[in-house]
Amino acid sequence: MRPSRRITITFGSLLILCMIGSVVFLRRLDRVRTGATLEEVLYISSPQVLKRMSLGYDGLLADIYWTRAVQYFGGKLHKGERRFDLLAPLLEITTTLDPHLLVVYEYGANFLAPPPPNGAGMPKRAIELEEFGIRNNPNEWRLYYNEGFIDYMDLKDYASAAEAFDRGSRVPNAHPYLKLLAGSMAEHAGDLRMAQMMWSMTFQTTRDRSIRANAAAHLRAILVDQDITDLEALVARYREQNGRPPASFADLETAGMLRGTPIDPLGDPYKLMADGRIEVRDPDHLPFILKGTPPGYVAPLPKFLDSAK
Amino acid sequence: MSGRIVHIASNTFREAVRDRVLYNLIAFALLMSGAAILVGQISIEIERLVVINLGLSAVSLFGMVIAIFIGIGLVSKEIEKRTLYTVLSRPVRRWEFIVGKFFGLAGTLMVNAFFMAVGVFGALLYVSRHFQRADSWVLVALYFIILQFLIITALALLFSSFSSPLLSAVFAFALFVIGSFAEDLRGFAALTHGVMRWLATGAAYLVPNFSALNVISSVAHQQPVSGQLIWYNTIYALIYATMALCGAVLIFEHRNLK
């Protein structure tokens, strides 16, 4: 019996229509259920219970939770939100399910520690995460480095940072820079040079593009902050000597204080304002700068997982 | 035409009800609800939670098992027993046979779900002594479970139309598991790039979304379910089941039964 052509056409067309319809409604469902996969964290917040419930498939479940954490953080960051309440539980669940998933400790520190809008502003939770990582992976020097980094940058606890770097430097195959960082901490704690050293190390040692891009952006910001500090000092000296601020960088050149128009790390010349302040030409492309922005400037929303430039 | 589908559906229903395996599974589901009472008594302050979680999970899992194991045999068993030739020698079209089988099994599952739901509500009444307004959300969760049954029945029929019962069961069960993580799958797809992203997104949209149909945890915590979600889930489940059924009809229409 030959199949009926009419039936084939009818059901074939219906099949295609249903396929399109299912995608349309799935997208609508996704909009209604934003963050629905995270509801479990509210209901089953105990990582140990989840580990037991995973019936031995804890590695797979850890991967799933890690993806959820990344999406949760990325989604909130993209919307410019400042509360990341579920981030720490998501990361804790992930690391309990798979304590050897090193990427969680590295990224987790980057997500948790920095203050909003660039992170969750939970440096102490980030330290707890790193400590958990160190207990389970004592030979991973990067974990000690991450902990020291958070101690230094976010908690300003230089003694703890030095201790973390020192512990890390004693791990087999540790990066030799760790010993240097531990040693320099006492002398240079709190100054820009130290921060520059640490971001340089992050930039040089990470294999991850987004962490590298983040480190590069911080290094550029440190350079800008240093440049502007130096330039504003020159302007102040000029004002002292001449009783008026310089009208342009050419005045500073004529006075022998400067050679050429100074440029920022993006290659754009700095702007000398009438009141003697120094501004960057394009602050939107120089995230993390503390100086050189126009009065009342609001930085754009931070980008997530940007490629290294 | 509709009369023939109704006849096939009612025969399928009667056959399924006569099936001993089916009765055993219902008995086991009721037993699970009984266990819920026991667990509820030894738990502190979470009796309702345990009863709803365990009861609804039992309804869902046992219904799924019934849907898969009966669904995969709907076509192959008829071919094996040669009863299909008797049916098709009458003025019954192949697509009517498939659609009738689908409605027959769907009806069986709804009746099963009804009795299991009675068991769950009975257990709930036993531990709480009275019903609360929030318990009405349990009905929504049960409705979503029935929508899941429709999808898995259509999928079991689809696989049954071209594959052996064993492979059909494996395929259907695998899709159930994958579909339960459908939202995570789309999350994974969103993190990929290039061609991989297109492929992963396509696959993520092709698998059934069972996770949106699972609100057991939230209703157990007395969280309301939005009307929009009920509406979208209903349309989505009907569309998906129709899609799988169309696939089954198309394959079965072209299948050489000699």
Coordinates of C-alpha atoms in Angstrom, one line a residue:
Chain A
M1 CA 0.0 0.0 0.0
R2 CA 1.5 3.3 -1.0
P3 CA 1.4 6.0 1.6
S4 CA -1.1 8.7 1.0
R5 CA 0.5 11.9 -0.4
R6 CA -2.1 14.0 1.3
I7 CA -1.4 12.6 4.7
T8 CA 2.3 13.1 4.3
I9 CA 1.8 16.7 3.3
T10 CA -0.7 17.4 6.0
F11 CA 1.3 15.8 8.9
G12 CA 4.6 17.1 7.4
S13 CA 3.3 20.7 7.4
L14 CA 1.9 20.2 10.9
L15 CA 5.2 18.9 12.1
I16 CA 7.1 21.9 10.8
L17 CA 4.5 24.3 12.3
C18 CA 4.7 22.6 15.6
M19 CA 8.5 22.8 15.5
I20 CA 8.3 26.5 15.0
G21 CA 5.6 26.8 17.6
S22 CA 7.6 24.8 20.2
V23 CA 10.6 27.1 19.8
V24 CA 8.4 30.2 20.1
F25 CA 6.7 29.0 23.3
L26 CA 10.0 27.7 24.7
R27 CA 11.4 31.2 24.4
R28 CA 8.3 32.7 26.1
L29 CA 8.7 30.1 28.9
D30 CA 12.3 31.1 29.3
R31 CA 11.2 34.7 29.8
V32 CA 8.6 33.7 32.3
R33 CA 11.0 31.5 34.2
T34 CA 14.1 33.7 34.4
G35 CA 16.5 32.1 36.8
A36 CA 14.1 29.2 37.5
T37 CA 17.0 26.7 37.5
L38 CA 18.4 28.7 40.5
E39 CA 15.2 28.1 42.6
E40 CA 16.7 24.8 43.7
V41 CA 19.4 26.7 45.6
L42 CA 16.6 28.3 47.7
Y43 CA 15.0 25.0 48.4
I44 CA 18.0 22.7 48.7
S45 CA 20.8 25.0 50.0
S46 CA 22.8 22.3 51.6
P47 CA 25.7 21.2 49.4
Q48 CA 26.0 17.9 51.3
V49 CA 22.3 17.0 50.7
L50 CA 22.7 17.7 47.0
K51 CA 25.9 15.6 46.9
R52 CA 23.9 12.7 48.3
M53 CA 21.1 13.3 46.0
S54 CA 23.4 13.3 43.0
L55 CA 23.8 9.5 43.4
G56 CA 27.4 9.5 42.5
Y57 CA 27.0 11.8 39.5
D58 CA 28.5 14.7 41.5
G59 CA 31.0 15.7 38.8
L60 CA 28.2 16.2 36.3
L61 CA 26.1 18.1 38.8
A62 CA 29.1 20.3 39.7
D63 CA 29.5 21.2 36.0
I64 CA 25.8 22.1 35.8
Y65 CA 26.0 24.2 39.0
W66 CA 29.1 25.9 37.7
T67 CA 27.3 26.9 34.5
R68 CA 24.4 28.2 36.6
A69 CA 26.8 30.3 38.7
V70 CA 28.4 31.8 35.6
Q71 CA 25.0 32.6 34.1
Y72 CA 23.7 34.0 37.3
F73 CA 26.7 36.3 37.7
G74 CA 26.9 37.2 34.0
G75 CA 23.1 38.0 33.9
K76 CA 23.2 40.2 37.0
L77 CA 26.3 42.0 35.9
H78 CA 24.8 42.6 32.5
K79 CA 21.7 44.2 34.1
G80 CA 23.8 46.3 36.4
E81 CA 22.4 44.7 39.5
R82 CA 24.3 45.1 42.7
R83 CA 23.0 42.1 44.8
F84 CA 24.4 38.7 44.1
D85 CA 22.8 36.8 47.0
L86 CA 22.8 33.3 45.3
L87 CA 26.4 33.5 44.0
A88 CA 28.2 32.3 47.1
P89 CA 25.8 29.4 47.7
L90 CA 26.0 28.4 44.0
L91 CA 29.8 28.4 44.2
E92 CA 29.8 26.5 47.5
I93 CA 27.5 23.8 46.1
T94 CA 29.7 23.5 43.0
T95 CA 32.9 23.1 45.0
T96 CA 31.4 20.7 47.5
L97 CA 30.2 18.5 44.6
D98 CA 33.6 18.7 42.9
P99 CA 36.3 20.2 45.2
H100 CA 38.9 19.8 42.4
L101 CA 37.1 22.0 39.9
L102 CA 39.9 24.6 40.0
V103 CA 38.2 27.0 37.6
V104 CA 35.6 27.7 40.3
Y105 CA 38.2 29.0 42.7
E106 CA 39.8 31.2 40.1
Y107 CA 36.7 32.7 38.7
G108 CA 34.8 32.5 41.9
A109 CA 37.3 34.9 43.5
N110 CA 36.9 37.2 40.6
F111 CA 33.1 37.1 40.9
L112 CA 32.8 37.3 44.7
A113 CA 35.5 39.6 45.9
P114 CA 35.4 42.9 43.9
P115 CA 32.9 45.5 45.1
P116 CA 29.8 46.1 43.0
P117 CA 29.2 46.8 40.1
N118 CA 32.3 44.6 39.1
G119 CA 31.6 41.8 41.6
A120 CA 29.5 40.7 44.5
G121 CA 31.5 42.6 47.1
M122 CA 31.9 39.5 49.3
P123 CA 35.7 39.2 49.8
K124 CA 35.3 37.2 53.0
R125 CA 33.2 34.6 51.2
A126 CA 35.8 34.6 48.5
I127 CA 38.5 33.9 51.0
E128 CA 36.5 31.0 52.5
L129 CA 36.1 29.6 49.0
E130 CA 39.9 29.8 48.4
E131 CA 40.6 28.3 51.8
F132 CA 38.3 25.4 50.9
G133 CA 40.1 25.0 47.6
I134 CA 43.5 25.0 49.3
R135 CA 42.4 22.3 51.8
N136 CA 41.3 20.1 48.9
N137 CA 44.1 21.1 46.4
P138 CA 47.1 22.0 48.7
N139 CA 49.6 21.8 45.8
E140 CA 47.9 24.4 43.6
W141 CA 49.9 27.6 44.0
R142 CA 47.3 29.7 42.1
L143 CA 44.9 29.2 45.0
Y144 CA 47.3 30.8 47.5
Y145 CA 48.0 33.6 45.0
N146 CA 44.2 34.2 44.6
E147 CA 43.8 34.3 48.3
G148 CA 46.6 36.8 48.8
F149 CA 45.3 38.8 45.9
I150 CA 41.9 39.2 47.6
D151 CA 43.5 40.0 51.0
Y152 CA 45.6 42.7 49.3
M153 CA 43.2 44.2 46.8
D154 CA 39.8 43.9 48.5
L155 CA 40.4 43.5 52.2
K156 CA 43.6 45.6 52.4
D157 CA 44.9 43.0 54.8
Y158 CA 48.5 43.1 53.8
A159 CA 49.8 40.8 56.5
S160 CA 47.4 38.1 55.5
A161 CA 48.3 38.7 51.9
A162 CA 52.0 38.3 52.6
E163 CA 51.2 35.1 54.6
A164 CA 49.2 33.6 51.7
F165 CA 51.9 34.4 49.2
D166 CA 54.5 32.9 51.5
R167 CA 52.5 29.7 51.9
G168 CA 52.0 29.5 48.2
S169 CA 55.7 30.0 47.5
R170 CA 56.5 26.8 49.5
V171 CA 54.3 24.7 47.3
P172 CA 56.2 22.5 44.8
N173 CA 56.4 24.1 41.3
A174 CA 55.1 27.4 42.7
H175 CA 55.6 30.4 40.5
P176 CA 58.9 32.1 41.6
Y177 CA 57.1 35.5 41.6
L178 CA 55.2 34.4 44.7
K179 CA 58.3 34.6 46.9
L180 CA 59.0 38.1 45.5
L181 CA 55.4 39.2 46.2
A182 CA 55.6 37.9 49.8
G183 CA 58.9 39.7 50.3
S184 CA 57.8 43.0 48.7
M185 CA 54.6 43.1 50.7
A186 CA 56.3 44.6 53.8
E187 CA 58.0 47.3 51.9
H188 CA 55.5 48.3 49.3
A189 CA 52.1 47.4 50.7
G190 CA 49.4 49.8 49.6
D191 CA 51.2 51.5 46.8
L192 CA 50.4 51.4 43.1
R193 CA 53.6 49.6 42.2
M194 CA 52.6 46.6 44.3
A195 CA 49.2 46.5 42.7
Q196 CA 50.9 46.8 39.3
M197 CA 53.1 43.8 40.2
M198 CA 50.2 41.7 41.2
W199 CA 48.1 42.5 38.1
S200 CA 51.1 41.9 35.9
M201 CA 51.5 38.5 37.5
T202 CA 47.8 37.7 36.9
F203 CA 48.1 38.8 33.3
Q204 CA 51.2 36.7 32.7
T205 CA 50.2 33.5 34.4
T206 CA 46.5 33.1 33.5
R207 CA 45.5 31.1 30.5
D208 CA 42.0 32.4 30.6
R209 CA 41.2 35.2 28.1
S210 CA 38.6 37.0 30.3
I211 CA 40.9 37.1 33.4
R212 CA 43.7 38.3 31.1
A213 CA 41.5 41.0 29.7
N214 CA 40.4 42.0 33.2
A215 CA 44.1 42.1 34.4
A216 CA 45.0 44.2 31.3
A217 CA 42.2 46.7 32.1
H218 CA 43.4 47.0 35.7
L219 CA 47.0 47.5 34.5
R220 CA 45.8 50.3 32.2
A221 CA 43.9 51.9 35.0
I222 CA 46.9 51.8 37.3
L223 CA 49.0 53.4 34.6
V224 CA 46.4 56.2 34.0
D225 CA 46.1 56.9 37.8
Q226 CA 49.9 57.1 38.1
D227 CA 50.1 59.4 35.0
I228 CA 47.4 61.7 36.2
T229 CA 48.9 61.9 39.7
D230 CA 52.3 62.9 38.1
L231 CA 50.7 65.4 35.6
E232 CA 48.6 67.1 38.3
A233 CA 51.8 67.4 40.4
L234 CA 53.4 69.2 37.5
V235 CA 50.4 71.5 37.0
A236 CA 50.6 72.4 40.7
R237 CA 54.3 73.1 40.5
Y238 CA 53.7 75.3 37.4
R239 CA 50.9 77.2 39.2
E240 CA 53.3 77.8 42.1
Q241 CA 56.0 79.1 39.9
N242 CA 53.9 81.2 37.5
G243 CA 50.9 82.2 39.7
R244 CA 48.4 80.7 37.2
P245 CA 47.6 77.3 35.9
P246 CA 49.0 76.2 32.5
A247 CA 46.7 76.9 29.5
S248 CA 47.9 73.8 27.7
F249 CA 50.5 71.1 27.9
A250 CA 52.6 73.3 25.6
D251 CA 53.0 75.7 28.6
L252 CA 54.5 72.8 30.6
E253 CA 56.7 71.9 27.6
T254 CA 58.0 75.5 27.4
A255 CA 58.7 75.5 31.1
G256 CA 60.8 72.3 30.5
M257 CA 58.6 70.2 32.7
L258 CA 57.3 67.9 30.0
R259 CA 58.4 66.5 26.7
G260 CA 55.5 66.3 24.2
T261 CA 51.8 65.9 24.9
P262 CA 51.3 63.0 27.3
I263 CA 49.1 60.1 26.0
D264 CA 47.0 57.5 27.9
P265 CA 47.5 53.7 27.4
L266 CA 44.9 53.7 24.6
G267 CA 47.1 56.2 22.7
D268 CA 44.8 59.2 23.2
P269 CA 46.3 62.5 24.5
Y270 CA 45.3 63.5 28.0
K271 CA 43.2 66.7 28.3
L272 CA 44.3 69.6 30.5
M273 CA 41.2 71.3 31.9
A274 CA 40.9 75.0 32.6
D275 CA 40.9 74.4 36.4
G276 CA 44.1 72.4 36.1
R277 CA 42.6 69.0 36.3
I278 CA 43.7 66.2 33.9
E279 CA 41.1 64.1 32.2
V280 CA 41.2 61.1 29.9
R281 CA 39.6 61.5 26.4
D282 CA 37.6 58.2 26.5
P283 CA 36.8 57.1 30.1
D284 CA 34.3 54.5 28.9
H285 CA 37.2 52.5 27.5
L286 CA 39.3 52.8 30.6
P287 CA 37.4 50.9 33.3
F288 CA 38.6 50.9 36.9
I289 CA 40.3 54.3 36.7
L290 CA 40.1 56.3 39.9
K291 CA 41.3 59.6 38.4
G292 CA 40.8 61.5 35.2
T293 CA 37.1 61.3 34.8
P294 CA 34.8 64.3 34.2
P295 CA 32.9 65.5 37.3
G296 CA 29.7 63.4 37.9
Y297 CA 30.9 60.7 35.5
V298 CA 29.1 57.4 35.8
A299 CA 31.0 54.4 34.4
P300 CA 29.2 52.1 31.9
L301 CA 28.1 48.7 33.1
P302 CA 31.0 46.3 33.3
K303 CA 31.5 43.8 30.6
F304 CA 31.6 40.1 31.4
L305 CA 33.9 37.5 29.7
D306 CA 35.3 40.1 27.3
S307 CA 38.1 39.0 25.1
A308 CA 41.7 40.1 25.8
K309 CA 42.7 43.2 24.0
Chain B
M1 CA -13.0 9.1 11.2
S2 CA -13.2 10.3 14.8
G3 CA -15.3 7.3 15.7
R4 CA -12.5 5.0 14.6
I5 CA -10.0 6.9 16.7
V6 CA -12.3 6.7 19.7
H7 CA -12.6 2.9 19.2
I8 CA -8.9 2.4 19.0
A9 CA -8.3 4.7 22.0
S10 CA -10.9 2.9 24.1
N11 CA -9.4 -0.5 23.2
T12 CA -6.0 0.7 24.1
F13 CA -7.3 2.0 27.4
R14 CA -9.0 -1.3 28.2
E15 CA -5.9 -3.3 27.2
A16 CA -3.7 -1.1 29.4
V17 CA -6.1 -1.3 32.4
R18 CA -6.0 -5.1 32.0
D19 CA -2.3 -5.1 32.1
R20 CA -1.0 -6.5 35.4
V21 CA 2.2 -4.4 35.3
L22 CA 0.1 -1.3 35.3
Y23 CA -1.8 -2.4 38.4
N24 CA 1.5 -3.2 40.2
L25 CA 2.8 0.2 39.4
I26 CA -0.3 2.0 40.7
A27 CA -0.1 -0.1 43.9
F28 CA 3.5 0.9 44.2
A29 CA 2.8 4.6 43.7
L30 CA 0.1 4.4 46.4
L31 CA 2.6 2.6 48.6
M32 CA 5.0 5.5 48.1
S33 CA 2.3 7.9 49.2
G34 CA 1.9 5.7 52.3
A35 CA 5.6 5.9 52.9
A36 CA 5.2 9.7 52.7
I37 CA 3.0 9.6 55.7
L38 CA 5.5 7.5 57.6
V39 CA 8.4 9.9 56.7
G40 CA 6.1 12.8 57.5
Q41 CA 5.6 11.5 61.0
I42 CA 9.2 11.2 61.7
S43 CA 10.1 14.6 60.2
I44 CA 9.8 17.7 62.3
E45 CA 7.7 20.6 60.9
I46 CA 8.1 19.5 57.3
E47 CA 5.4 16.8 57.1
R48 CA 3.5 18.6 54.4
L49 CA 6.6 19.3 52.5
V50 CA 7.7 15.7 52.5
V51 CA 4.3 14.4 51.6
I52 CA 4.0 16.8 48.6
N53 CA 7.5 16.2 47.4
L54 CA 7.5 12.5 47.8
G55 CA 3.9 12.1 46.6
L56 CA 4.2 14.2 43.5
S57 CA 7.6 12.7 42.6
A58 CA 6.0 9.3 42.9
V59 CA 3.1 10.3 40.6
S60 CA 5.5 11.7 38.1
L61 CA 8.1 8.9 38.1
F62 CA 5.6 6.0 38.0
G63 CA 3.5 7.7 35.4
M64 CA 6.6 8.2 33.3
V65 CA 7.5 4.5 33.7
I66 CA 4.0 3.5 32.7
A67 CA 4.0 5.9 29.7
I68 CA 7.4 4.6 28.5
F69 CA 6.9 0.9 29.0
I70 CA 3.3 0.8 27.7
G71 CA 4.0 3.4 25.0
I72 CA 6.9 1.5 23.4
G73 CA 4.8 -1.6 23.0
L74 CA 1.8 0.1 21.5
V75 CA 2.9 -0.5 17.9
S76 CA 5.5 -3.2 18.1
K77 CA 3.2 -5.5 20.2
E78 CA 0.4 -5.2 17.5
I79 CA 2.9 -6.1 14.8
E80 CA 4.3 -9.0 16.8
K81 CA 0.8 -10.4 17.6
R82 CA -0.2 -9.7 14.0
T83 CA -3.3 -7.9 15.2
L84 CA -2.2 -4.7 13.4
Y85 CA -3.0 -6.4 10.0
T86 CA -6.5 -7.2 11.2
V87 CA -7.0 -3.6 12.2
L88 CA -5.5 -2.1 9.0
S89 CA -7.4 -4.4 6.8
R90 CA -10.6 -2.6 8.0
P91 CA -11.3 0.9 6.9
V92 CA -8.8 2.3 9.5
R93 CA -6.0 4.6 8.3
R94 CA -2.5 4.2 9.7
W95 CA -2.5 7.7 11.2
E96 CA -5.9 7.0 12.9
F97 CA -4.3 4.0 14.5
I98 CA -1.4 6.0 15.8
V99 CA -3.6 8.9 17.1
G100 CA -6.1 6.5 18.6
K101 CA -3.2 4.6 20.4
F102 CA -2.0 8.0 21.7
F103 CA -5.3 9.0 23.1
G104 CA -5.9 5.6 24.6
L105 CA -2.6 5.7 26.6
A106 CA -3.0 9.3 27.5
G107 CA -6.5 8.5 28.9
T108 CA -5.0 5.6 30.9
L109 CA -2.3 7.8 32.3
M110 CA -4.8 10.5 33.3
V111 CA -7.0 8.0 35.1
N112 CA -3.9 6.7 36.8
A113 CA -2.8 10.2 37.7
F114 CA -6.2 10.9 39.1
F115 CA -6.1 7.9 41.5
M116 CA -2.5 8.7 42.5
A117 CA -3.5 12.3 43.1
V118 CA -6.3 11.1 45.3
G119 CA -3.7 9.2 47.3
V120 CA -1.5 12.3 47.6
F121 CA -4.3 14.5 48.8
G122 CA -5.4 11.8 51.2
A123 CA -1.9 11.6 52.6
L124 CA -1.8 15.4 52.8
L125 CA -5.1 15.5 54.7
Y126 CA -3.8 12.8 57.0
V127 CA -0.7 14.8 58.0
S128 CA -2.2 18.3 58.0
R129 CA -5.7 17.5 59.3
H130 CA -7.1 20.1 56.9
F131 CA -6.4 21.5 53.5
Q132 CA -4.9 24.9 53.0
R133 CA -5.5 27.4 50.2
A134 CA -1.9 26.8 49.0
D135 CA -2.7 23.1 48.4
S136 CA -4.5 24.1 45.3
W137 CA -1.1 24.7 43.7
V138 CA -0.6 20.9 44.1
L139 CA -3.3 20.5 41.5
V140 CA -1.3 22.7 39.1
A141 CA 1.8 20.6 39.7
L142 CA -0.4 17.5 38.9
Y143 CA -1.7 19.2 35.8
F144 CA 1.9 19.8 34.7
I145 CA 2.8 16.2 35.4
I146 CA -0.1 15.1 33.1
L147 CA 1.3 17.4 30.4
Q148 CA 4.6 15.6 30.8
F149 CA 2.8 12.3 30.3
L150 CA 1.4 13.6 27.0
I151 CA 4.8 14.5 25.8
I152 CA 6.5 11.3 26.8
T153 CA 3.6 9.2 25.5
A154 CA 4.0 10.9 22.1
L155 CA 7.7 10.3 22.2
A156 CA 7.4 6.7 23.1
L157 CA 5.0 6.2 20.2
L158 CA 7.4 8.0 17.9
F159 CA 10.3 5.7 18.8
S160 CA 8.0 2.7 18.8
S161 CA 7.0 3.5 15.2
F162 CA 10.5 2.7 13.9
S163 CA 12.6 1.0 16.6
S164 CA 12.6 -2.1 18.8
P165 CA 10.9 -1.9 22.2
L166 CA 14.2 -1.9 24.1
L167 CA 15.7 0.8 22.1
S168 CA 12.5 2.9 22.2
A169 CA 12.6 2.6 26.0
V170 CA 16.2 3.8 26.1
F171 CA 15.5 6.7 23.7
A172 CA 12.4 7.8 25.6
F173 CA 14.1 7.6 29.0
A174 CA 17.2 9.4 27.8
L175 CA 15.0 12.2 26.4
F176 CA 13.2 12.4 29.7
V177 CA 16.5 12.8 31.6
I178 CA 17.9 15.3 29.0
G179 CA 14.6 17.2 29.0
S180 CA 14.7 17.5 32.8
F181 CA 17.9 19.5 32.3
A182 CA 16.7 21.4 29.2
E183 CA 17.2 24.8 30.7
D184 CA 20.7 24.0 31.7
L185 CA 21.3 22.7 28.2
R186 CA 20.3 26.0 26.8
G187 CA 22.6 27.6 29.3
F188 CA 25.5 25.5 28.1
A189 CA 24.6 26.4 24.5
A190 CA 24.6 30.1 25.4
L191 CA 28.2 29.8 26.6
T192 CA 29.5 28.3 23.3
H193 CA 30.5 30.2 20.2
G194 CA 30.3 29.9 16.4
V195 CA 29.0 26.7 14.8
M196 CA 29.0 24.9 18.1
R197 CA 26.6 27.5 19.4
W198 CA 24.1 26.9 16.6
L199 CA 24.3 23.2 16.9
A200 CA 24.0 23.2 20.7
T201 CA 21.1 25.7 20.6
G202 CA 19.3 23.7 18.0
A203 CA 19.7 20.5 20.1
A204 CA 18.6 22.4 23.2
Y205 CA 15.4 23.6 21.5
L206 CA 14.7 20.2 20.0
V207 CA 14.6 18.2 23.3
P208 CA 11.4 18.5 25.3
N209 CA 11.5 21.0 28.2
F210 CA 10.5 18.9 31.2
S211 CA 12.1 21.3 33.6
A212 CA 9.5 24.0 33.0
L213 CA 6.8 21.4 33.7
N214 CA 8.3 20.5 37.1
V215 CA 7.1 22.8 39.8
I216 CA 7.0 20.2 42.6
S217 CA 9.6 22.0 44.8
S218 CA 8.0 25.4 44.5
V219 CA 4.4 24.1 45.2
A220 CA 5.8 22.1 48.2
H221 CA 7.1 25.5 49.5
Q222 CA 3.6 27.0 48.9
Q223 CA 4.9 29.2 46.1
P224 CA 2.2 30.2 43.6
V225 CA 2.5 29.3 39.9
S226 CA 1.8 32.2 37.5
G227 CA -1.1 32.0 35.1
Q228 CA 1.2 32.8 32.3
L229 CA 3.4 29.8 33.1
I230 CA 0.3 27.5 33.2
W231 CA -0.8 28.9 29.8
Y232 CA 2.6 28.7 28.1
N233 CA 3.3 25.2 29.5
T234 CA -0.1 24.0 28.2
I235 CA 0.4 25.3 24.7
Y236 CA 4.0 24.1 24.6
A237 CA 3.2 20.6 25.8
L238 CA 0.4 20.3 23.3
I239 CA 2.5 21.6 20.5
Y240 CA 5.4 19.3 21.4
A241 CA 3.2 16.2 21.8
T242 CA 1.6 17.0 18.4
M243 CA 5.0 17.4 16.8
A244 CA 6.2 14.0 18.1
L245 CA 2.9 12.4 17.1
C246 CA 3.2 13.9 13.6
G247 CA 6.7 12.4 13.4
A248 CA 5.3 9.0 14.5
V249 CA 2.5 9.2 11.9
L250 CA 4.9 10.1 9.1
I251 CA 7.2 7.3 9.9
F252 CA 4.4 4.8 10.3
E253 CA 2.8 5.9 7.0
H254 CA 6.0 5.1 5.1
R255 CA 6.8 1.9 7.1
N256 CA 6.8 -1.3 5.1
L257 CA 4.7 -3.7 7.2
K258 CA 5.0 -6.7 5.0

